[in-house]
Coordinates of C-alpha atoms and ligand atoms in Angstrom, one line a residue:
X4 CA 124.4 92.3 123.4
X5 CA 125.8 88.7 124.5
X6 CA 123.9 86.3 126.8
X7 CA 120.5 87.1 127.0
X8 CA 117.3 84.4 127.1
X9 CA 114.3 84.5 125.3
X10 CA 111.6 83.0 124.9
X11 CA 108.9 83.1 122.1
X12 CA 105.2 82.5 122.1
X13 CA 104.0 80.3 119.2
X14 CA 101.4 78.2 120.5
X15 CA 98.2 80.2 119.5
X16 CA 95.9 79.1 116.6
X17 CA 95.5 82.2 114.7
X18 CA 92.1 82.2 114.2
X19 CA 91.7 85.3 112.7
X20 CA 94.2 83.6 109.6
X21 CA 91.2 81.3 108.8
X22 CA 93.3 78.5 107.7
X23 CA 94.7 75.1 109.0
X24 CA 98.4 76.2 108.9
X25 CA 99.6 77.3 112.1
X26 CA 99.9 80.7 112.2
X27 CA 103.6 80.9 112.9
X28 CA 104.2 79.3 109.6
X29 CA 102.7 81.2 107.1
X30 CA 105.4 82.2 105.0
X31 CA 106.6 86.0 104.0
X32 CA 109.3 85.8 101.3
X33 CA 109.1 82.3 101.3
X34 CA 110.2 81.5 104.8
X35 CA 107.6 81.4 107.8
X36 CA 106.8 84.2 110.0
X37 CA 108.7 82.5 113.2
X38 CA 111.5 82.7 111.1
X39 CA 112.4 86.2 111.2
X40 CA 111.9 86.3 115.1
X41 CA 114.1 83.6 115.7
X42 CA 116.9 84.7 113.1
X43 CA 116.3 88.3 115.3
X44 CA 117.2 87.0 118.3
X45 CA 120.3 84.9 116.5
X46 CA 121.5 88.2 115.6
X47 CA 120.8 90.1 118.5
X48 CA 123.2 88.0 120.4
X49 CA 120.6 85.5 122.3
X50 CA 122.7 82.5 123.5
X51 CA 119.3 80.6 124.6
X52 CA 116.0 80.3 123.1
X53 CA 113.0 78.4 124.0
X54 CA 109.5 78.1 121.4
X55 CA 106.3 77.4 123.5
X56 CA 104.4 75.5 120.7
X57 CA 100.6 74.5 120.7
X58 CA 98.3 74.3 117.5
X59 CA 100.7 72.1 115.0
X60 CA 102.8 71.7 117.4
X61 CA 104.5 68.9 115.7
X62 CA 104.6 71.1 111.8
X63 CA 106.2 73.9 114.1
X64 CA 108.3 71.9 116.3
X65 CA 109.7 70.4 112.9
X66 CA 110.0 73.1 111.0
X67 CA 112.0 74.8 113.9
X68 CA 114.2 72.0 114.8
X69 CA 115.6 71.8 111.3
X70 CA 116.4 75.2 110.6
X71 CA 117.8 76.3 114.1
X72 CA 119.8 73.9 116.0
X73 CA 119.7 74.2 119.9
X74 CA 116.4 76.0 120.2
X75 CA 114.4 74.8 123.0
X76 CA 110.6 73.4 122.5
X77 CA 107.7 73.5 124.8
X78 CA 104.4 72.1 124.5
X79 CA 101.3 74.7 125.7
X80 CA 98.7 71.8 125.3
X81 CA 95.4 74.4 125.9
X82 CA 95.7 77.5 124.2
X83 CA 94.5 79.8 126.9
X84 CA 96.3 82.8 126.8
X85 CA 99.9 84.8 126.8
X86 CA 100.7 84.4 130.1
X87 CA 99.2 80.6 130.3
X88 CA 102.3 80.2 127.5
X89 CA 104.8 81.9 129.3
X90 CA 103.9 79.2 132.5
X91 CA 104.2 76.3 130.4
X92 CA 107.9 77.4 130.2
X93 CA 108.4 78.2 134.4
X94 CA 110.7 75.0 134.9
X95 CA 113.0 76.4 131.6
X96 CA 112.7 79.6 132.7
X97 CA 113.9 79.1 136.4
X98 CA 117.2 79.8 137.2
X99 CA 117.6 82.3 135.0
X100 CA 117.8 86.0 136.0
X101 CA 116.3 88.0 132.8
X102 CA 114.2 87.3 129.8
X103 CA 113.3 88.4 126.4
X104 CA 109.4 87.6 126.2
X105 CA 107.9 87.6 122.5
X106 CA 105.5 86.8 119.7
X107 CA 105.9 84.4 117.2
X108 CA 103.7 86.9 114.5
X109 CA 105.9 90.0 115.2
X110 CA 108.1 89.5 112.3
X111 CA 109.4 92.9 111.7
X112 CA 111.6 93.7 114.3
X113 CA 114.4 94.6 114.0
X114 CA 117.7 92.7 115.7
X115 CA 119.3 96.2 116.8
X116 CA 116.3 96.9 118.8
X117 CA 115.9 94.0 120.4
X118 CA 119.9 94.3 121.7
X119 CA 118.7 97.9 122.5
X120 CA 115.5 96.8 124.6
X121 CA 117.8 94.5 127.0
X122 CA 120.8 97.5 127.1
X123 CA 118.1 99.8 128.4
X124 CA 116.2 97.3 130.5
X125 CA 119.9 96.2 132.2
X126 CA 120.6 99.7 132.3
X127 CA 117.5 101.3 133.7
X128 CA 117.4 98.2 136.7
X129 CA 114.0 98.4 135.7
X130 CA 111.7 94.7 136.4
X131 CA 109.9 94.7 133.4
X132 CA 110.3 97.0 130.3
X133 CA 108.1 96.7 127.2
X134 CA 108.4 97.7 123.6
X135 CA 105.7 100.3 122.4
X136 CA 104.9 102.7 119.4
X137 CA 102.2 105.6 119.1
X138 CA 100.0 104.1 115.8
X139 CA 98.0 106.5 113.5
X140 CA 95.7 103.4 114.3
X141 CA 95.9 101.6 117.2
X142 CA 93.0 99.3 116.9
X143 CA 93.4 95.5 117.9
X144 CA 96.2 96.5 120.0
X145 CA 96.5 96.6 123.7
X146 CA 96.8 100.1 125.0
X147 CA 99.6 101.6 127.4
X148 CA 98.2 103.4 130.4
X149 CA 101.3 105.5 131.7
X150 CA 102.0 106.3 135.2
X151 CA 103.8 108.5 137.1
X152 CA 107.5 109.8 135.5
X153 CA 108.3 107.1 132.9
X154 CA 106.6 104.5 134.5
X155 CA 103.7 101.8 132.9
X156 CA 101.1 101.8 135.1
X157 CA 98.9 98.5 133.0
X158 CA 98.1 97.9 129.7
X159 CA 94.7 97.1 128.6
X160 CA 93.7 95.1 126.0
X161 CA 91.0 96.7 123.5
X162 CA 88.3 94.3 124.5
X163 CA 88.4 95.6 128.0
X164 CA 89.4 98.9 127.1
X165 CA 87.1 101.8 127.8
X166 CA 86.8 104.3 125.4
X167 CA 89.2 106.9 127.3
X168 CA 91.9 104.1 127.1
X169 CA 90.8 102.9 123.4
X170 CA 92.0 106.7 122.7
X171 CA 96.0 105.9 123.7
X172 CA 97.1 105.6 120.7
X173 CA 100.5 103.6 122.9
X174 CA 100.0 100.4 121.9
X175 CA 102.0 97.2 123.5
X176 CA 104.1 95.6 121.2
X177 CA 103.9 92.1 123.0
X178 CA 107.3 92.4 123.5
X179 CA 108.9 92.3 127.1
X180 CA 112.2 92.0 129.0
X181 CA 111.3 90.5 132.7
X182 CA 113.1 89.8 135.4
X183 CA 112.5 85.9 135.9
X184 CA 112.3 85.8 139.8
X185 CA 109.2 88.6 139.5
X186 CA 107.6 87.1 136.7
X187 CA 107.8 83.6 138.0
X188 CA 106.1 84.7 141.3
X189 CA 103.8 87.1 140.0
X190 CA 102.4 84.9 137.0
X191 CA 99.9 82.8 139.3
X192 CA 98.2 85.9 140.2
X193 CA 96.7 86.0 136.1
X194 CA 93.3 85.4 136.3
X195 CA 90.9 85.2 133.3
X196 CA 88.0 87.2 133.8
X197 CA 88.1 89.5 131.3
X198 CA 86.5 90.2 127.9
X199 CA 88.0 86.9 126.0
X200 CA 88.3 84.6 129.4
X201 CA 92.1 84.1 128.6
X202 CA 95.0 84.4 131.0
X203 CA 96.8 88.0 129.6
X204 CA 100.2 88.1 129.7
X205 CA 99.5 92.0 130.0
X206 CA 98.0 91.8 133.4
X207 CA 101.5 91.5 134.7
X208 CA 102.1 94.8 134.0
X209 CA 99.3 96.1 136.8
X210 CA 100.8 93.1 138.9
X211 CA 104.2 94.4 138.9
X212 CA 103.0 98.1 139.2
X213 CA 101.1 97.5 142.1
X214 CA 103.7 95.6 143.7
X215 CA 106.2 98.4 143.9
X216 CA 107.9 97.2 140.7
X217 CA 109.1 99.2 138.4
X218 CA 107.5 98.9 134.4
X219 CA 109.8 100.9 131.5
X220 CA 108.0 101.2 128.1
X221 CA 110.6 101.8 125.5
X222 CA 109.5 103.3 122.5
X223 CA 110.0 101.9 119.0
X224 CA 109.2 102.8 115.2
X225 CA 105.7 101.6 114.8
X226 CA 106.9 99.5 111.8
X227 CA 108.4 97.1 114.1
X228 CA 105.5 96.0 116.3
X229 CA 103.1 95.1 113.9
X230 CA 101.4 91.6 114.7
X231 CA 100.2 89.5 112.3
X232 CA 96.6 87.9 113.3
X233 CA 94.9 87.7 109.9
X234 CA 96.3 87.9 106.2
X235 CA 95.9 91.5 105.8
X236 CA 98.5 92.2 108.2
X237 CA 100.5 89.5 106.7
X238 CA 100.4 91.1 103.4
X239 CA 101.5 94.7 105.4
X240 CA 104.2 93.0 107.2
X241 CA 105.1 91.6 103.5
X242 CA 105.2 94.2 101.9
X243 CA 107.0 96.1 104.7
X244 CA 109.9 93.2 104.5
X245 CA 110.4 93.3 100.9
X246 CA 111.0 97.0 101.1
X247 CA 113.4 96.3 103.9
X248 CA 115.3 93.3 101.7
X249 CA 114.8 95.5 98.8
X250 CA 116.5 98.8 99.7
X251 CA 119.3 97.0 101.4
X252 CA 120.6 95.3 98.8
X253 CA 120.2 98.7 97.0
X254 CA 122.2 100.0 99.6
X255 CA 124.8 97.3 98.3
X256 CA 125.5 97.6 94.5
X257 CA 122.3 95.7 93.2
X258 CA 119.7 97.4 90.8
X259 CA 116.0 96.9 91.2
X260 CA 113.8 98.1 88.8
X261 CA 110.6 98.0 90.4
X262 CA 111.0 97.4 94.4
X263 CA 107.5 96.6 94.5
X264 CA 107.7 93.7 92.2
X265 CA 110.8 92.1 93.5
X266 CA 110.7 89.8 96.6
X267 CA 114.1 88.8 97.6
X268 CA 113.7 86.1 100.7
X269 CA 115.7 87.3 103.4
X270 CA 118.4 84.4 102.9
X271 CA 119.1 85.0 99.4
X272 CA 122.3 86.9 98.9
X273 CA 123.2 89.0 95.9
X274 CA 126.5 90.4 94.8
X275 CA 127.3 94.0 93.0
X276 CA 126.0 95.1 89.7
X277 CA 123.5 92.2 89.9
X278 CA 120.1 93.5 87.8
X279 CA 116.7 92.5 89.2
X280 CA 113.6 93.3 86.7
X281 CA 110.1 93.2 87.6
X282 CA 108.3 90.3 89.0
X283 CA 111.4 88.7 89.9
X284 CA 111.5 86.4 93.2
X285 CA 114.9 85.1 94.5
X286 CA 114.3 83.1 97.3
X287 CA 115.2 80.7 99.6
X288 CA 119.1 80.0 100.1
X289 CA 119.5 81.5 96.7
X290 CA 122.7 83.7 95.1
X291 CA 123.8 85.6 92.7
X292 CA 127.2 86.6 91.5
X293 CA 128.1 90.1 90.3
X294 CA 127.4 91.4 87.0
X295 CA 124.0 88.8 86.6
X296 CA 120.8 89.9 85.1
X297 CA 117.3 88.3 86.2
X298 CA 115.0 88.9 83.3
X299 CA 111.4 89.8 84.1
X300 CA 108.6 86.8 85.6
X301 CA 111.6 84.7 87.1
X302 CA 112.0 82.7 89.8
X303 CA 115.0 81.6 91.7
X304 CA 114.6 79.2 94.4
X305 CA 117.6 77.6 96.2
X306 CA 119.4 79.0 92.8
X307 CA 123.3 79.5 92.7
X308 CA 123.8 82.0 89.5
X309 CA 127.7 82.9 89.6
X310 CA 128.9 86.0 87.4
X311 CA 127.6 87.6 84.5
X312 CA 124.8 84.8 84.3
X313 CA 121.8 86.1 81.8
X314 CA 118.4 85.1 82.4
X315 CA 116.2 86.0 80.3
X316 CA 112.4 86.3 81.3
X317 CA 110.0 83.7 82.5
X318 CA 112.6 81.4 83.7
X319 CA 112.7 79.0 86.8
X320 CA 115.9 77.8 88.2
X321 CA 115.1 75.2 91.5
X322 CA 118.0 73.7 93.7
X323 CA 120.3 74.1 90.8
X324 CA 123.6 75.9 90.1
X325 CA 123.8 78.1 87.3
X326 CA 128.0 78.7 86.8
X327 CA 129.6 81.9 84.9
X328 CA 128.9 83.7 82.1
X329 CA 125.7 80.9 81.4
X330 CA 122.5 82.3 79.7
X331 CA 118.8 80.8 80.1
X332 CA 115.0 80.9 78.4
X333 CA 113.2 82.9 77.7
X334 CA 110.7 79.9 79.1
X335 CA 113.6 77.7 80.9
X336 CA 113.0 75.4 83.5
X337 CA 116.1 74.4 85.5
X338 CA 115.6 72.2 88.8
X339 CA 116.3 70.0 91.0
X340 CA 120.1 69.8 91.4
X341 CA 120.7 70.6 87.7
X342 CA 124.3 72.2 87.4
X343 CA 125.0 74.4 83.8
X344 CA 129.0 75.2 83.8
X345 CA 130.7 78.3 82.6
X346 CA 129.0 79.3 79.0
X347 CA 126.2 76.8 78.9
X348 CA 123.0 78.0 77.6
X349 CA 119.4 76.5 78.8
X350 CA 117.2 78.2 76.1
X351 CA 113.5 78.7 74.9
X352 CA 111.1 76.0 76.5
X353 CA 113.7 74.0 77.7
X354 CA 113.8 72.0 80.9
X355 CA 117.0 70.8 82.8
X356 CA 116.2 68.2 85.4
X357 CA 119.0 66.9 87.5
X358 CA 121.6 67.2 84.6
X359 CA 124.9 68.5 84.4
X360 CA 125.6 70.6 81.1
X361 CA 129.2 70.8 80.1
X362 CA 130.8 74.4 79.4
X363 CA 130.0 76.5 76.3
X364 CA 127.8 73.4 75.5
X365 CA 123.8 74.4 73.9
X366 CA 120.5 73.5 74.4
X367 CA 118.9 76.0 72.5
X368 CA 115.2 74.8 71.8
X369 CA 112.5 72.5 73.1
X370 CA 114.0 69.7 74.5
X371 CA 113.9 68.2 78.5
X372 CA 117.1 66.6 79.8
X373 CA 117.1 64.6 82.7
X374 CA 119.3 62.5 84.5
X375 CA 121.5 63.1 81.7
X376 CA 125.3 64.1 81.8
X377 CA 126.6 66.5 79.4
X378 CA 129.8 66.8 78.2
X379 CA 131.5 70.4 76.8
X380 CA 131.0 72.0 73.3
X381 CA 128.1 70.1 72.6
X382 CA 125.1 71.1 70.6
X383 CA 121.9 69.6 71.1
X384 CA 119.6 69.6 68.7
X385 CA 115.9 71.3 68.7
X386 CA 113.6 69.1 70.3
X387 CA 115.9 66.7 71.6
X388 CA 114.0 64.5 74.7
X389 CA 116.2 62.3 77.1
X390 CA 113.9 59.2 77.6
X391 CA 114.9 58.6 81.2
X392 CA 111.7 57.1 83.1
X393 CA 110.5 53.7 82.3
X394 CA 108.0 54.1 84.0
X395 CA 109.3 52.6 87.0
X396 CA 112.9 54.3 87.3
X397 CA 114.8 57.2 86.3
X398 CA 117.6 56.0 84.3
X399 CA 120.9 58.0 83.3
X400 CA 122.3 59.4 79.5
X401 CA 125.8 60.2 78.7
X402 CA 127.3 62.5 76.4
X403 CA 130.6 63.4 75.7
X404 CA 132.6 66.5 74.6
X405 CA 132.3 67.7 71.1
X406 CA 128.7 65.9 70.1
X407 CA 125.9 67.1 67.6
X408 CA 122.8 65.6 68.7
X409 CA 120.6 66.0 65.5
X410 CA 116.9 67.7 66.2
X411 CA 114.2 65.7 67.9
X412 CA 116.4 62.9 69.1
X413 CA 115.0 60.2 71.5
X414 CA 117.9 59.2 73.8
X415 CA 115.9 56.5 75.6
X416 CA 117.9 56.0 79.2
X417 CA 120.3 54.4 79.8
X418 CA 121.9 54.9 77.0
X419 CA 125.6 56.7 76.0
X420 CA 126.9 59.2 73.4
X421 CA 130.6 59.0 73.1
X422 CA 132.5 63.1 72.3
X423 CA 132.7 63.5 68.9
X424 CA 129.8 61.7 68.4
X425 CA 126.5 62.4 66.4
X426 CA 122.9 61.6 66.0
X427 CA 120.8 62.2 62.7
X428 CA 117.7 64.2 63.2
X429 CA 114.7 62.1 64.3
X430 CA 116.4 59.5 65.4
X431 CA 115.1 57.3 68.4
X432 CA 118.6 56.0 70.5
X433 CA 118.3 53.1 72.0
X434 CA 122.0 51.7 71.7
X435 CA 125.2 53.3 73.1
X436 CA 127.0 55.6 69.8
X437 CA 130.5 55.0 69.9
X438 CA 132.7 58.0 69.8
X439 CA 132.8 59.8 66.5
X440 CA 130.4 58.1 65.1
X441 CA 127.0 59.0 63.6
X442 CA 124.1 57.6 65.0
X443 CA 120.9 56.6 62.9
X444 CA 117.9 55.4 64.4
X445 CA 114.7 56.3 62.1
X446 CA 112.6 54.3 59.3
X447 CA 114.3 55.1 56.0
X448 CA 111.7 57.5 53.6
X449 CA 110.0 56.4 50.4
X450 CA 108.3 58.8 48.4
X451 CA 105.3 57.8 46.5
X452 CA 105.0 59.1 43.0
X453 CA 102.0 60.9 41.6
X454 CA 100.5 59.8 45.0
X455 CA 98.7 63.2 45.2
X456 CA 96.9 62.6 41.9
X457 CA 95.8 59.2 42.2
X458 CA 94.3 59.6 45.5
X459 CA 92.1 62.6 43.8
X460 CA 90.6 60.5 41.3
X461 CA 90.0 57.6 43.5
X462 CA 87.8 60.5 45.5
X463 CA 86.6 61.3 42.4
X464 CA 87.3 64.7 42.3
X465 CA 88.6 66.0 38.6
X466 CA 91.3 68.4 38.3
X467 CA 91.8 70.9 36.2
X468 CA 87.9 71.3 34.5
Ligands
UD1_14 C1 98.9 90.5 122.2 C2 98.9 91.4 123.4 C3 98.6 92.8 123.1 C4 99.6 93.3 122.1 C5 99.7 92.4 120.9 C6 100.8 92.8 120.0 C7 98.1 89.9 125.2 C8 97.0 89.5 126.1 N1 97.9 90.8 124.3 O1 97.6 90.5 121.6 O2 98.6 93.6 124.2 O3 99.2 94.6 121.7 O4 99.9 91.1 121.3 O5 100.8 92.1 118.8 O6 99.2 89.3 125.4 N2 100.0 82.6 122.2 C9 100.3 81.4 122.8 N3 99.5 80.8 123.6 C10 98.2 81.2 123.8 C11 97.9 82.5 123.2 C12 98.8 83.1 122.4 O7 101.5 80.9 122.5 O8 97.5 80.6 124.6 C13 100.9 83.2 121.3 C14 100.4 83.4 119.9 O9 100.7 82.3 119.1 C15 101.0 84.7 119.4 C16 101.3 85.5 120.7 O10 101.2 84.5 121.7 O11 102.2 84.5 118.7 C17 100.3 86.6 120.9 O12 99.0 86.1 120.9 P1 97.8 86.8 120.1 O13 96.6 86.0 120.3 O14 98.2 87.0 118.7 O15 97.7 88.2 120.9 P2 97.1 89.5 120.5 O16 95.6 89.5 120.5 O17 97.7 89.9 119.2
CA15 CA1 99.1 88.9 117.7

C-alpha cells in the first residue's frame, strides 16, 4: 500500500497514567508506545508522517527524531482536544489529497490493517472511513451510531452518550482515513461544548454525515483498537504484544517455555532452534544465533549472542557481543560494549565491562574485568580484579595469548601481561610482566612458631587441665 500520509496524535498528557512521562513514551517491551504506531505505518507503506506533539514535547520530539529519520513534528501548544491536534497540523496537511489520522496510545495495530483501512477507503470513494470493533466491554470508548446501509451516522463519546448509545457495543477506534480537502474545511465547525469542553475529533463524523458525505466504518479485531489511557491498559496491551512477539517467533523455529514469562522487544531478532526459559527478556536491538540457550532470570539488552552460545541463568549481557559457542554465569554480568569471542566463558559472579575476551580463553570465578584486553587460551584465575579506575580515569590492561593469571590478582591499570606470561596467586600488579614470565607481587610469609600457645598463656588460659 505505497504513498499514503499519516498523521499521529501525541500531544495529550495522559492524565489517567498518573505520571510525569508523557504518555507516548511509556515503554512496552522496552520501546515506547509511539513506537509501534510509527514502525506500523513504516511497514504499512506510509511515505510521509507527521507527530503533533504537546506535553514533553521536547522528550517526544527527541526520542522520535532519533529513531525515525524524516518524520515530521508539530507542536499542539494547548492540549484541547483530537481535532484541536489535527488543526495544529492544517498547513502540513494541505495539499495533500488523503490521510491516515491516529493515536499515539493505539499500539496494537496491526500494519496489514492499516494497508487494508486505506485499500478499502480508496476503494469505497468513501470521505472518511473509520476503524471499529464490537467490545465485550466498550466502556471509555466512543460509541458508533450507524446510519442508513453501511454508513456512520456520528460517534459519541461516553461522556455524552446516553444510555441507549452507551449500549453499542461499536466502539471508535480513533483511527481514520479522511479526505484532506473535507476535513480541512469542515474542522472549524468543532466546537467544544460537550461533557469534557474539548474540541472532538469525533464530531466530524456528524459534520461530514450531515453534509452529504459519505462515513465507512471498517471493522477490525477488537485486539487492535485498544487505547492505552492508564497503566492497566498498558499492562493489557503488554501482555497482548508479548503474545504477538512470542508466538511469532514460535512460528519461526524458536522454543519458549513459558510465553508468559518471556518478553521479546519487538526489535530483537532470534534465529532457529534458539531456547528461551522463563523470565527471560531479550530486548532492545538484541540477537541471537541458532542453536543458543537463554537460561532462566536473564536479560539481554542490545545483546549480540551468535551460535550455540549457553547462558546459564541469572545473567545480564548489555551492548555487548557474545560470539560462537561462548558460555556465561550463572550470575554474569556482561555490558557495555564487552565482546567474548568464539569459546570464551564469563562464569559465576563475574562481570565483563568493556573488555574483549580472547577465544577459548576463562574467566571462571569472581572476578571484574574492565577496560582490559584479553588475549586467547588464557585462564584467569578465581577472583582476579582489573584495577582500572583511579579514581579519576578508566585506564586499560593487556593480556596476551597463553597466560595464567594466578587467583585474586590485582592488575592495577594500566598495566600489561605479555602471552605466556603468569601471575602468582595474590599478587597485586603494578608493573608490566614480560612474556613468559611469572609475575610476583605479594609480601613473602613467615610462620610464627608455637605462636598459638604462647598467646594462650599470655591470656592466661591453661591448656590441657
Ligand atoms: C479517543 C476518541 C474515542 C475513541 C478512543 C480510542 C476523541 C474525542 N475520542 O478517545 O472516540 O474511542 O480515542 O482510543 O477523539 N491528543 C492530542 N491532543 C489533544 C488531545 C489528545 O494530541 O489535545 C492525542 C492523545 O495524545 C492521544 C490521542 O490524541 O494519543 C487520543 O486522545 P485521548 O485523550 O486518549 O482520547 P480518548 O479519550 O481515548
Ligand atoms: Ca486514548
Amino acid at each position: 500500500m505505497a504513498g499514503f500520509s499519516s498523521l499521529v496524535l501525541a500531544a495529550g498528557k495522559g492524565k489517567r497514567m498518573k505520571s510525569s512521562l508523557p504518555k507516548v513514551l511509556h515503554p512496552i517491551l522496552g520501546e515506547p508506545m509511539i513506537y509501534y504506531v510509527l514502525s506500523s505505518l513504516r511497514e504499512a507503506g506510509s511515505s510521509s508522517i507527521g507527530v503533533v506533539v504537546g506535553h514533553g514535547a521536547e522528550q517526544v520530539s527527541s526520542y522520535v527524531r532519533g529513531l525515525f529519520e524524516g518524520v515530521e513534528l508539530m507542536v499542539q501548544g494547548e492540549q484541547r482536544g483530537t481535532a484541536d491536534a489535527v488543526r495544529t497540523a492544517s498547513s502540513w496537511l494541505s495539499g495533500r489529497e488523503e490521510v491516515v489520522v491516529l493515536p499515539g496510545d493505539a499500539p496494537l495495530v496491526r500494519s496489514s490493517t492499516l494497508s487494508r483501512a486505506v485499500e478499502r477507503f480508496r476503494a469505497s470513494g468513501a470521505d472518511m472511513l473509520l476503524l471499529s470493533a464490537e467490545l465485550e466491554d466498550p466502556s471509555g470508548y466512543g460509541r458508533v451510531v450507524r446510519g442508513e446501509g453501511e454508513l456512520v451516522r456520528a460517534v459519541v463519546e461516553e461522556k455524552d452518550a446516553s444510555p441507549e448509545q452507551r449500549a453499542i457495543r461499536e466502539v471508535n477506534s480513533g483511527i481514520y482515513v479522511f479526505k484532506v480537502e473535507p476535513l480541512l474545511s469542515l474542522l472549524p465547525r468543532v466546537g467544544c461544548s460537550n461533557a469534557q469542553g474539548e474540541y472532538y475529533l469525533t464530531d466530524l463524523v456528524s459534520l461530514f454525515a450531515e453534509g452529504g458525505l459519505r462515513v465507512l466504518a471498517l471493522q477490525v479485531d477488537g485486539e487492535e483498537v485498544l487505547g492505552v489511557n492508564d497503566r492497566w491498559q498498558l499492562a493489557l496491551a503488554s501482555r497482548a504484544m508479548q503474545r504477538r512477539i512470542n508466538r511469532f517467533w514460535c512460528e519461526r523455529g524458536v522454543s519458549i517455555e513459558d510465553p508468559d514469562s518471556a518478553f521479546v522487544g519487538p526489535r530483537a531478532v532470534l534465529e532457529e532452534d534458539v531456547r528461551l526459559s522463563p523470565f527471560v527478556y531479550v530486548l532492545g536491538r538484541s540477537a541471537v544465533g541458532e542453536g543458543s540457550f537463554v537460561g532462566p532470570n536473564t536479560l539481554l539488552r542490545d545483546a549480540v549472542l551468535g551460535r550455540r552460545v549457553f547462558v546459564h541463568g541469572f545473567c545480564v549481557v548489555e551492548g555487548s557481543t557474545v560470539c560462537d559457542g561462548a558460555r556465561l554465569g550463572p550470575f554474569a554480568y556482561v555490558r557495555d560494549g564487552a565482546l567474548l569471542e568464539e569459546e570464551a566463558f564469563a562464569g559465576r559472579f563475574v562481570e565483563i565491562k568493556g573488555s574483549s575476551i580472547g577465544k577459548r580463553t576463562k574467566v571462571p570465578h569472581l572476578s571484574y574485568i574492565g577496560d582490559a584486553t584479553v588475549g586467547c587460551d588464557t585462564n584467569i584465575g578465581a577472583g582476579t580484579i582489573t584495577c582500572n579506575f583511579d579514581g579519576q580515569r578508566k585506564h586499560p590492561t593487556r593480556i596476551g595469548d597463553n597466560c595464567f593469571i594466578g587467583s585474586d590478582t590485582m592488575l592495577v591499570a594500566p598495566v600489561e601481561v605479555g602471552d605466556g606470561a603468569y601471575t602468582a596467586a595474590g599478587s597485586v600488579i603494578t608493573e608490566d610482566v614480560p612474556p613468559g614470565a611469572l609475575g610476583v607481587g605479594r609480601a613473602r610469609q613467615r610462620n610464627i612458631a608455637d605462636w598459638a600457645r604462647r598467646r594462650a598463656l599470655a591470656r592466661g588460659e591453661r591448656k590441657g587441665d
